[in-house]
């Protein structure tokens, strides 16, 4: 990984331990650190210009999130993207997001419709510019607009807790430009179903939307 890129992502306004954690986590989920790559405390501390203590703390937190694994006699390394982990996350995400889509159909108001419409338009624009990181960001914002439309303050944080765990898989999916038009179409179908207050259709489209991502990433894993 490029040393300058890693240090450039540091946010000097947060506590140091959070800065190091967020920097390393972003490097992993965006693929700057490759799956299986070793994370050496001394090397990372030198690259970030910090002591080993916040690096060690960050690695422990990353292990708890499943982004890092500890190998006996070898130390920390970036967790590999596996079919099992992907299926586990998708199983939970499908249940929650299908339910969210159904609730949004019942509860969305004019403001929610505007927010969802704008999120979709921004996603389309990101796809047109072929900017992978922006596509992923706008995809998340589109789904966030659906979650907010549920008006359920307990459901939203539960779904968001899965965000980082799924981010790496979403990145792998979006890297394949063949999937971009499919994503746009599925988002459009979801938007129309929610605006029509058609809960069953919205639930079905959301299920298909997530399973398509799962299957595409699994194919990529198997090919690799």
CSV table of C-alpha atoms in Angstrom, one decimal:
chain,number,residue,atom,x,y,z
A,1,UNK,CA,0.0,0.0,0.0
A,2,UNK,CA,1.2,3.5,-0.7
A,3,UNK,CA,2.4,5.1,2.5
A,4,UNK,CA,1.3,8.6,1.5
A,5,UNK,CA,-2.3,7.4,0.8
A,6,UNK,CA,-2.5,5.8,4.2
A,7,UNK,CA,-1.3,8.9,6.1
A,8,UNK,CA,-3.5,11.2,4.0
A,9,UNK,CA,-6.6,9.7,5.3
A,10,UNK,CA,-5.8,10.5,8.9
A,11,UNK,CA,-8.3,12.9,10.6
A,12,UNK,CA,-6.4,15.1,13.1
A,13,UNK,CA,-9.6,16.2,14.8
A,14,UNK,CA,-10.5,12.8,16.4
A,15,UNK,CA,-8.8,11.1,19.4
A,16,UNK,CA,-5.7,9.3,18.2
A,17,UNK,CA,-6.9,5.8,18.8
A,18,UNK,CA,-10.1,6.6,16.7
A,19,UNK,CA,-8.0,8.2,14.0
A,20,UNK,CA,-5.8,5.1,13.6
A,21,UNK,CA,-8.8,2.7,13.8
A,22,UNK,CA,-10.8,4.6,11.2
A,23,UNK,CA,-7.8,4.9,8.9
A,24,UNK,CA,-6.9,1.2,9.0
A,25,UNK,CA,-10.5,0.1,8.7
A,26,UNK,CA,-11.0,2.3,5.6
A,27,UNK,CA,-7.8,0.9,4.1
A,28,UNK,CA,-9.2,-2.6,4.5
A,29,UNK,CA,-12.7,-2.1,3.3
A,30,UNK,CA,-11.7,-0.1,0.3
A,31,UNK,CA,-9.1,-2.8,-0.7
A,32,UNK,CA,-6.0,-0.7,-0.1
A,33,UNK,CA,-4.9,-3.5,2.2
A,34,UNK,CA,-5.4,-6.8,0.4
A,35,UNK,CA,-7.1,-9.8,2.0
A,36,UNK,CA,-4.4,-11.9,3.6
A,37,UNK,CA,-2.0,-9.0,3.9
A,38,UNK,CA,-0.1,-8.9,7.2
A,39,UNK,CA,-0.5,-5.9,9.4
A,40,UNK,CA,2.9,-5.1,11.1
A,41,UNK,CA,2.5,-2.9,14.2
A,42,UNK,CA,5.9,-1.2,13.8
A,43,UNK,CA,5.6,-0.6,10.1
A,44,UNK,CA,2.0,0.8,10.5
A,45,UNK,CA,3.1,3.0,13.4
A,46,UNK,CA,5.9,4.4,11.4
A,47,UNK,CA,3.7,5.0,8.3
A,48,UNK,CA,1.1,6.8,10.4
A,49,UNK,CA,3.5,8.7,12.6
A,50,UNK,CA,2.2,7.3,15.8
A,51,UNK,CA,3.3,4.9,18.6
A,52,UNK,CA,2.5,1.2,18.5
A,53,UNK,CA,-0.1,1.4,21.2
A,54,UNK,CA,-3.0,3.0,19.1
A,55,UNK,CA,-2.1,0.6,16.3
A,56,UNK,CA,-2.3,-2.4,18.6
A,57,UNK,CA,-5.7,-1.2,19.9
A,58,UNK,CA,-7.0,-0.6,16.4
A,59,UNK,CA,-6.0,-4.1,15.3
A,60,UNK,CA,-7.8,-5.6,18.3
A,61,UNK,CA,-11.0,-3.6,17.4
A,62,UNK,CA,-10.7,-4.6,13.7
A,63,UNK,CA,-10.4,-8.3,14.9
A,64,UNK,CA,-13.7,-7.9,16.8
A,65,UNK,CA,-15.4,-6.5,13.6
A,66,UNK,CA,-14.1,-9.5,11.6
A,67,UNK,CA,-11.9,-7.4,9.4
A,68,UNK,CA,-8.7,-8.8,10.9
A,69,UNK,CA,-7.7,-12.3,12.1
A,70,UNK,CA,-4.8,-13.3,14.3
A,71,UNK,CA,-2.6,-16.1,13.1
A,72,UNK,CA,-0.5,-17.9,15.7
A,73,UNK,CA,3.2,-17.1,15.4
A,74,UNK,CA,2.5,-14.7,12.5
A,75,UNK,CA,0.3,-11.9,14.0
A,76,UNK,CA,-2.5,-9.9,12.4
A,77,UNK,CA,-3.6,-10.1,8.8
A,78,UNK,CA,-6.5,-8.8,6.8
A,79,UNK,CA,-9.3,-11.3,6.9
A,80,UNK,CA,-10.0,-12.9,3.5
A,81,UNK,CA,-13.3,-12.3,1.7
A,82,UNK,CA,-15.1,-15.6,2.0
A,83,UNK,CA,-18.3,-17.1,0.6
A,84,UNK,CA,-19.4,-18.2,4.1
A,85,UNK,CA,-19.0,-14.7,5.6
A,86,UNK,CA,-20.9,-13.1,2.7
A,87,UNK,CA,-23.8,-15.5,3.0
A,88,UNK,CA,-24.0,-14.9,6.8
A,89,UNK,CA,-24.2,-11.2,6.3
A,90,UNK,CA,-26.7,-11.4,3.4
A,91,UNK,CA,-29.0,-13.7,5.4
A,92,UNK,CA,-29.3,-11.1,8.1
A,93,UNK,CA,-29.3,-8.1,5.8
A,94,UNK,CA,-32.1,-9.6,3.6
A,95,UNK,CA,-34.4,-10.1,6.5
A,96,UNK,CA,-33.9,-6.5,7.8
A,97,UNK,CA,-33.9,-4.7,4.5
A,98,UNK,CA,-36.9,-6.5,3.1
A,99,UNK,CA,-38.7,-5.6,6.2
A,100,UNK,CA,-37.5,-2.0,5.9
A,101,UNK,CA,-38.7,-1.8,2.3
A,102,UNK,CA,-42.1,-3.0,3.3
A,103,UNK,CA,-42.3,-0.5,6.2
A,104,UNK,CA,-41.2,2.3,3.9
A,105,UNK,CA,-44.1,1.5,1.6
A,106,UNK,CA,-46.5,2.1,4.5
A,107,UNK,CA,-44.9,5.1,6.1
A,108,UNK,CA,-43.0,7.1,3.5
A,109,UNK,CA,-44.2,10.8,3.3
A,110,UNK,CA,-43.5,13.6,0.8
A,111,UNK,CA,-40.2,14.5,2.3
A,112,UNK,CA,-39.2,10.8,2.3
A,113,UNK,CA,-40.1,10.5,-1.4
A,114,UNK,CA,-38.0,13.6,-2.2
A,115,UNK,CA,-35.1,12.2,-0.3
A,116,UNK,CA,-35.3,8.9,-2.0
A,117,UNK,CA,-35.7,10.4,-5.4
A,118,UNK,CA,-32.7,12.6,-4.9
A,119,UNK,CA,-30.6,9.7,-3.6
A,120,UNK,CA,-31.5,7.7,-6.7
A,121,UNK,CA,-30.5,10.5,-9.0
A,122,UNK,CA,-27.2,11.0,-7.3
A,123,UNK,CA,-26.6,7.3,-7.6
A,124,UNK,CA,-27.3,7.4,-11.4
A,125,UNK,CA,-24.9,10.3,-11.8
A,126,UNK,CA,-22.2,8.4,-9.9
A,127,UNK,CA,-22.6,5.4,-12.2
A,128,UNK,CA,-22.4,7.7,-15.3
A,129,UNK,CA,-19.0,9.0,-14.0
A,130,UNK,CA,-17.7,5.5,-13.3
A,131,UNK,CA,-16.3,6.5,-9.8
A,132,UNK,CA,-16.3,3.3,-7.8
A,133,UNK,CA,-16.0,4.9,-4.3
A,134,UNK,CA,-18.7,7.4,-5.1
A,135,UNK,CA,-21.0,4.7,-6.5
A,136,UNK,CA,-20.6,2.7,-3.3
A,137,UNK,CA,-21.3,5.9,-1.2
A,138,UNK,CA,-24.4,6.8,-3.2
A,139,UNK,CA,-25.7,3.2,-3.1
A,140,UNK,CA,-25.5,3.4,0.7
A,141,UNK,CA,-27.3,6.7,0.7
A,142,UNK,CA,-30.1,5.3,-1.4
A,143,UNK,CA,-30.6,2.5,1.1
A,144,UNK,CA,-30.3,4.9,4.0
A,145,UNK,CA,-33.2,6.9,2.4
A,146,UNK,CA,-35.3,3.8,2.5
A,147,UNK,CA,-34.4,3.1,6.1
A,148,UNK,CA,-35.2,6.6,7.2
A,149,UNK,CA,-38.6,6.3,5.6
A,150,UNK,CA,-39.5,3.5,8.0
A,151,UNK,CA,-39.6,6.0,10.8
A,152,UNK,CA,-38.3,3.2,13.1
A,153,UNK,CA,-35.6,4.5,15.3
A,154,UNK,CA,-34.6,1.0,16.5
A,155,UNK,CA,-34.4,-0.6,13.1
A,156,UNK,CA,-32.1,1.9,11.5
A,157,UNK,CA,-29.1,1.5,13.9
A,158,UNK,CA,-29.5,-2.3,13.8
A,159,UNK,CA,-29.2,-2.3,10.0
A,160,UNK,CA,-26.3,0.3,10.1
A,161,UNK,CA,-24.3,-2.1,12.4
A,162,UNK,CA,-24.0,-4.4,9.4
A,163,UNK,CA,-22.7,-1.6,7.1
A,164,UNK,CA,-19.0,-2.0,7.6
A,165,UNK,CA,-19.3,-5.8,7.5
A,166,UNK,CA,-20.9,-5.6,4.1
A,167,UNK,CA,-18.9,-2.7,2.7
A,168,UNK,CA,-16.1,-4.9,1.4
A,169,UNK,CA,-18.5,-7.1,-0.5
A,170,UNK,CA,-20.3,-4.1,-1.9
A,171,UNK,CA,-17.0,-2.8,-3.2
A,172,UNK,CA,-16.3,-6.1,-4.9
A,173,UNK,CA,-19.7,-6.0,-6.6
A,174,UNK,CA,-19.4,-2.5,-7.8
A,175,UNK,CA,-16.0,-3.0,-9.2
A,176,UNK,CA,-17.6,-5.1,-11.9
A,177,UNK,CA,-19.0,-2.5,-14.4
A,178,UNK,CA,-21.3,-5.1,-15.8
A,179,UNK,CA,-23.4,-4.8,-12.7
A,180,UNK,CA,-23.9,-1.0,-12.8
A,181,UNK,CA,-26.9,-0.9,-15.1
A,182,UNK,CA,-28.5,-3.8,-13.1
A,183,UNK,CA,-28.1,-1.8,-9.9
A,184,UNK,CA,-29.7,1.3,-11.5
A,185,UNK,CA,-32.6,-0.8,-12.7
A,186,UNK,CA,-33.2,-2.4,-9.4
A,187,UNK,CA,-33.0,0.9,-7.6
A,188,UNK,CA,-35.6,2.3,-10.0
A,189,UNK,CA,-37.9,-0.7,-9.4
A,190,UNK,CA,-37.6,-0.3,-5.7
A,191,UNK,CA,-38.3,3.4,-5.8
A,192,UNK,CA,-41.5,2.9,-7.9
A,193,UNK,CA,-42.7,0.1,-5.7
A,194,UNK,CA,-42.2,2.2,-2.5
A,195,UNK,CA,-43.9,5.2,-4.1
A,196,UNK,CA,-46.8,3.0,-5.1
A,197,UNK,CA,-47.0,1.7,-1.5
A,198,UNK,CA,-46.7,-1.9,-2.9
A,199,UNK,CA,-45.1,-3.7,0.0
A,200,UNK,CA,-45.0,-7.2,-1.5
A,201,UNK,CA,-43.3,-6.0,-4.7
A,202,UNK,CA,-40.8,-3.8,-2.7
A,203,UNK,CA,-40.0,-6.8,-0.5
A,204,UNK,CA,-39.4,-9.1,-3.5
A,205,UNK,CA,-37.3,-6.6,-5.4
A,206,UNK,CA,-35.1,-5.9,-2.3
A,207,UNK,CA,-34.6,-9.7,-1.9
A,208,UNK,CA,-33.6,-10.1,-5.5
A,209,UNK,CA,-31.4,-7.0,-5.3
A,210,UNK,CA,-29.4,-8.4,-2.4
A,211,UNK,CA,-29.2,-12.0,-3.7
A,212,UNK,CA,-27.9,-10.7,-7.1
A,213,UNK,CA,-25.1,-9.0,-5.2
A,214,UNK,CA,-24.3,-12.1,-3.2
A,215,UNK,CA,-24.2,-14.4,-6.3
A,216,UNK,CA,-22.0,-12.0,-8.2
A,217,UNK,CA,-19.5,-11.6,-5.4
A,218,UNK,CA,-19.4,-15.4,-4.9
A,219,UNK,CA,-18.6,-15.9,-8.6
A,220,UNK,CA,-15.8,-13.4,-8.2
A,221,UNK,CA,-14.5,-15.2,-5.1
A,222,UNK,CA,-14.6,-18.6,-6.9
A,223,UNK,CA,-12.9,-17.3,-10.0
A,224,UNK,CA,-10.1,-15.8,-7.8
